Amino acid sequence: MAEARPRVWVSQPLFDDIVDRLQQYFEVVAATEVTAYTPEAIAAQLRDVDGAVVTLNERIGTAEIAGAPRLRAIANVGVGYSNLDIAALGDAGILATNTPDVLTGTTADLGFALLMAAARRITESERWLREGQWGQWSFSTMLGADVHGSTLGILGMGRIGQGIARRGHHGFGMRVLYHNRSRLPQPVERELGAQWVSFEDLLAQADHLVTVLPYSADTHHIIDAAALARMKSTATLVNIARGGIVDELALADALANGRLAAAGLDVYEGEPAVRPELLALRNVVLTPHIGSASLATRRAMVTLAVDNLIAALGHGPQAGRPSSPVNADAVAAAAMKKTAGCKR
Ligand code: GLV
């Protein structure tokens, strides 16, 4: 009897022509509509599949994988993977992958767009104009903050942070300060015109602060009321990382009370819900998590996720070597433990 083909689940409609490549190796169950899953629905989908392609909408942890004995790989379409409980997946021997690099430039572009829109009050101006409030040109209408020649602060200096630094330094002549757990090698700092400073100095000196660090328990609300209080009242804050990095109520309070000039947010703590306190403000530019949303980049992300899943499940030209695993060490350790257990 022919061996059953492995099964994979694709959680959201992506690009059919790319996802169809999975059919060469697997039986594919793919969502045809954008779907909001309950944890139980995710568990049900994972129950008898060998692999899955998922997006940041799908939160997967111990409960979701408990009844999924065949599951061996999860390819996340996104560079951030705070939707996945990496420790739980690793312990269960499930390899997770993400999609770095292919979205770096696009996401850095969006970060810069938010910075400029917030600092120069672009969306606020447009709204005011559309409301018919533009009676006469006036010298003091919508005065904002300069971007060129100002001090750009970057919190988290991975690939996207470096992309923002590059834009700021080379394109806008900005002085670039950054804070990150590890310092960049000196030649990279030189190319980016970037200087490492303490978190406190970053907050105090930035005219525009962009947060681009991974979300974890350690970075939860790293920008809280105390951090905001250290920033200049003329400053702009941009968050393109994950909502939980910023205490949104503290931010709304600072923006409403003139303790921060403006903000640009692409990510939210309870997304897709956005706090009414933020929606009520004019000096915050709000976009619906579109950091990587150019057609070319979203196609590249899906291509990488599909390639990762094919490789992680032992097929294709990179069989066994997906290009961007995020928990390979934990999976290897779980396999060793299992082998040691069998020998006893
Ligand atoms: C999007 O937020 C991503 O992490 O790719």
XYZ file of C-alpha atoms and ligand atoms in Angstrom:
349
model
C 0.000 0.000 0.000
C 1.306 3.473 -0.884
C 2.441 5.438 2.140
C 0.109 8.333 3.043
C 1.492 11.713 2.080
C 2.313 14.050 4.948
C -0.394 16.621 5.641
C 0.112 20.330 6.143
C -2.215 23.138 7.193
C -2.053 26.692 5.845
C -3.922 28.875 8.310
C -4.824 31.893 6.144
C -5.254 32.603 2.429
C -1.787 33.586 1.208
C -0.695 33.549 -2.446
C -2.169 30.484 -4.146
C 0.542 30.177 -6.783
C 3.200 30.003 -4.038
C 1.262 27.862 -1.571
C 0.433 25.401 -4.368
C 4.083 24.337 -4.368
C 3.387 22.485 -1.133
C 1.207 20.062 -3.099
C 4.271 18.567 -4.712
C 5.117 16.957 -1.371
C 2.111 17.166 0.875
C -1.613 16.884 1.160
C -2.546 20.502 1.800
C -5.433 21.864 3.834
C -5.478 25.611 3.203
C -7.846 28.255 4.535
C -9.773 29.962 1.771
C -10.970 32.894 3.894
C -9.269 35.142 6.400
C -10.170 33.400 9.648
C -10.026 34.289 13.342
C -9.382 30.985 15.112
C -10.162 30.107 18.691
C -7.409 28.156 20.477
C -9.625 25.065 20.161
C -9.969 25.549 16.409
C -6.196 25.810 16.054
C -5.756 22.653 18.127
C -8.273 20.883 15.880
C -6.442 21.969 12.727
C -3.092 20.829 14.109
C -4.402 17.482 15.364
C -3.434 15.388 12.370
C -0.974 17.411 10.377
C 2.799 17.111 10.065
C 3.407 20.771 9.476
C 1.758 24.174 9.257
C 2.231 27.576 7.697
C 0.803 30.166 10.093
C 0.675 33.930 10.540
C 0.978 36.179 13.569
C -2.777 35.793 14.091
C -2.376 32.218 15.246
C -1.130 31.828 18.800
C 0.333 28.368 19.276
C 1.501 26.980 22.602
C 1.212 23.944 24.844
C -2.565 23.678 24.618
C -2.689 23.954 20.827
C -0.031 21.260 20.250
C -1.113 18.890 23.036
C -3.174 16.731 20.698
C -0.885 16.971 17.676
C 1.455 13.969 17.811
C 2.478 14.196 14.156
C 3.344 17.881 14.139
C 7.026 18.445 13.334
C 7.311 21.936 11.872
C 5.617 25.316 11.958
C 6.583 27.955 9.396
C 5.608 31.407 10.638
C 5.017 33.997 7.928
C 6.651 36.896 9.745
C 9.963 37.797 11.288
C 8.502 38.225 14.782
C 7.237 35.038 16.377
C 5.830 36.114 19.713
C 2.648 34.269 18.623
C 4.555 30.995 19.074
C 5.567 29.502 22.421
C 9.017 28.601 21.212
C 9.989 26.784 24.407
C 6.903 24.575 24.278
C 7.425 23.831 20.594
C 11.098 23.025 21.155
C 10.309 20.649 24.029
C 7.836 18.878 21.795
C 10.451 18.575 19.039
C 8.550 20.911 16.728
C 10.799 23.114 14.615
C 9.640 26.704 14.124
C 10.865 28.971 11.360
C 10.358 32.671 10.569
C 10.912 34.993 7.596
C 13.799 37.367 8.316
C 15.736 39.458 5.765
C 13.123 39.474 3.010
C 11.082 42.120 4.842
C 13.856 44.271 6.271
C 13.796 47.130 3.752
C 10.011 47.260 3.483
C 9.549 47.376 7.243
C 12.278 49.988 7.677
C 10.510 52.072 4.995
C 7.265 51.910 6.963
C 9.053 52.861 10.184
C 10.464 55.883 8.453
C 7.120 56.747 6.888
C 5.469 56.718 10.326
C 8.273 58.816 11.764
C 7.877 61.450 9.049
C 4.089 61.372 9.118
C 4.017 61.817 12.891
C 6.776 64.423 13.093
C 5.377 66.504 10.201
C 1.745 65.936 11.188
C 0.822 64.533 7.786
C -2.289 62.536 8.665
C -3.429 65.150 11.156
C -3.122 67.844 8.457
C -4.966 65.792 5.907
C -7.795 65.074 8.292
C -8.082 68.781 9.160
C -8.118 69.732 5.476
C -10.756 67.117 4.619
C -12.859 68.396 7.500
C -12.971 71.753 5.702
C -11.031 73.516 8.434
C -8.501 75.150 6.096
C -9.913 78.658 5.922
C -6.764 80.538 4.991
C -3.078 79.734 4.676
C -1.375 80.705 7.881
C 2.191 80.812 9.000
C 1.614 78.730 12.077
C -0.564 75.967 10.666
C 0.519 72.458 11.652
C 4.021 73.255 12.821
C 5.887 70.025 13.326
C 9.387 68.822 14.037
C 12.257 68.506 11.584
C 13.462 65.073 10.668
C 16.635 66.003 8.785
C 19.544 66.860 11.011
C 17.750 65.708 14.168
C 18.688 62.919 16.559
C 17.253 59.518 15.701
C 17.047 56.998 18.533
C 16.664 53.320 17.756
C 15.756 50.809 20.422
C 16.738 47.344 19.158
C 19.391 47.290 16.476
C 18.737 44.163 14.461
C 18.326 44.129 10.719
C 15.309 46.445 10.638
C 16.822 48.841 13.176
C 19.926 49.030 11.010
C 17.755 49.717 7.961
C 16.181 52.650 9.774
C 19.584 53.913 10.895
C 20.833 53.729 7.302
C 17.880 55.752 6.049
C 18.274 58.330 8.808
C 22.020 58.732 8.507
C 22.517 58.577 4.759
C 19.194 60.032 3.646
C 18.424 62.654 6.267
C 21.757 63.514 7.850
C 20.490 62.450 11.261
C 22.638 61.772 14.279
C 21.902 58.130 15.070
C 21.906 56.753 18.607
C 20.915 53.215 19.453
C 20.477 50.942 22.401
C 20.680 47.191 22.090
C 21.833 44.343 24.314
C 24.879 43.862 22.130
C 26.879 46.539 20.351
C 27.353 46.407 16.604
C 30.858 45.820 15.273
C 32.664 49.122 14.797
C 32.719 49.023 10.966
C 28.917 48.595 10.971
C 28.509 51.450 13.460
C 30.674 53.589 11.189
C 28.681 52.727 8.056
C 25.427 53.572 9.844
C 26.861 56.603 11.616
C 25.412 55.012 14.760
C 26.532 55.341 18.352
C 25.581 52.962 21.187
C 24.166 54.722 24.267
C 22.489 53.590 27.476
C 18.694 53.190 27.476
C 18.396 56.315 29.659
C 20.527 58.398 27.291
C 18.603 57.128 24.300
C 15.324 58.252 25.833
C 16.705 61.607 26.884
C 18.476 62.515 23.648
C 16.252 61.200 20.863
C 14.186 63.685 18.883
C 12.558 60.677 17.232
C 12.611 57.252 18.855
C 11.819 54.085 16.908
C 11.259 50.787 18.727
C 12.251 47.716 16.722
C 13.061 45.073 19.298
C 11.538 41.607 19.692
C 8.675 41.313 22.150
C 9.201 39.100 25.207
C 8.499 39.161 28.940
C 11.712 41.216 29.267
C 10.616 43.881 26.786
C 6.963 44.073 27.874
C 6.138 47.772 28.405
C 9.786 48.743 28.153
C 8.357 52.082 27.045
C 6.220 52.799 30.093
C 5.209 56.006 31.860
C 8.665 56.362 33.428
C 10.426 55.910 30.081
C 8.080 58.376 28.390
C 8.752 60.884 31.156
C 12.447 60.784 30.295
C 11.805 61.689 26.665
C 11.749 65.223 25.295
C 8.257 66.710 25.214
C 8.957 67.619 21.570
C 9.835 64.039 20.633
C 8.148 61.528 18.355
C 7.789 57.839 19.219
C 7.329 55.154 16.566
C 6.541 51.518 17.357
C 6.793 49.002 14.526
C 7.766 46.019 16.689
C 4.931 44.590 18.766
C 2.182 46.331 20.692
C 3.245 45.084 24.111
C 6.542 46.977 23.897
C 4.726 50.236 24.676
C 2.324 50.904 27.538
C -0.406 52.350 25.337
C -2.367 54.006 28.129
C 0.759 55.787 29.346
C 1.508 56.797 25.760
C -2.006 58.127 25.177
C -1.748 60.092 28.404
C 1.612 61.605 27.428
C 0.317 62.535 23.961
C -2.882 64.021 25.319
C -1.080 66.120 27.893
C 1.743 67.583 25.822
C 4.445 65.407 27.362
C 5.215 63.880 23.949
C 4.613 65.619 20.632
C 3.547 62.776 18.394
C 3.586 59.039 17.799
C 3.285 56.584 14.966
C 2.042 53.085 15.707
C 1.765 50.074 13.433
C 1.241 47.497 16.193
C -1.098 47.335 19.195
C -1.399 45.428 22.423
C -4.855 44.054 21.621
C -4.776 44.203 17.837
C -6.897 44.302 15.787
C -8.597 46.285 18.586
C -7.126 49.748 19.044
C -7.646 51.552 22.333
C -10.224 54.350 22.241
C -7.714 56.528 24.097
C -5.439 56.345 21.024
C -8.234 56.631 18.466
C -9.346 59.867 20.122
C -5.980 61.564 19.589
C -4.960 63.534 16.513
C -1.234 63.465 17.187
C -0.820 59.745 16.654
C -0.597 58.113 13.233
C -2.202 54.670 13.316
C -1.640 51.961 10.699
C -3.022 48.394 10.818
C 0.182 46.326 11.202
C 1.357 46.855 7.628
C 5.110 46.986 8.265
C 5.947 44.349 5.654
C 2.916 44.957 3.451
C 4.295 45.541 -0.005
C 3.202 43.006 -2.595
C 6.752 41.963 -3.450
C 7.740 41.521 0.187
C 4.618 39.643 1.211
C 5.224 37.273 -1.728
C 8.842 36.837 -0.658
C 7.726 36.068 2.909
C 5.294 33.385 1.773
C 7.919 31.910 -0.548
C 10.384 31.688 2.322
C 7.816 30.182 4.703
C 6.797 27.558 2.129
C 10.446 26.720 1.386
C 11.116 26.481 5.118
C 8.250 24.072 5.664
C 9.236 21.876 2.709
C 12.821 21.731 3.993
C 11.854 21.251 7.650
C 9.738 18.231 6.690
C 12.688 16.747 4.799
C 11.921 17.579 1.180
C 13.186 19.812 -1.609
C 16.691 21.057 -2.357
C 17.299 22.122 1.252
C 15.842 18.974 2.821
C 16.464 19.045 6.568
C 18.027 22.526 6.394
C 15.354 25.223 6.426
C 17.070 28.578 6.056
C 15.582 30.360 9.048
C 14.878 28.058 11.992
C 14.296 29.791 15.333
C 14.463 26.894 17.802
C 16.797 24.356 16.171
C 18.890 23.951 19.350
C 15.858 23.200 21.500
C 14.575 20.677 18.950
C 17.988 18.986 18.829
C 18.098 18.883 22.651
C 14.598 17.371 22.768
C 15.693 14.706 20.257
C 18.784 13.865 22.352
C 16.643 13.582 25.472
C 14.276 11.243 23.663
C 17.141 9.071 22.396
C 18.716 8.942 25.853
C 15.323 7.998 27.296
C 14.970 5.160 24.762
C 18.416 3.757 25.625
C 17.628 3.502 29.315
C 5.376 41.311 11.314
O 5.041 41.954 12.249
C 6.460 40.411 11.355
O 6.945 40.093 12.451
O 6.906 39.965 10.290
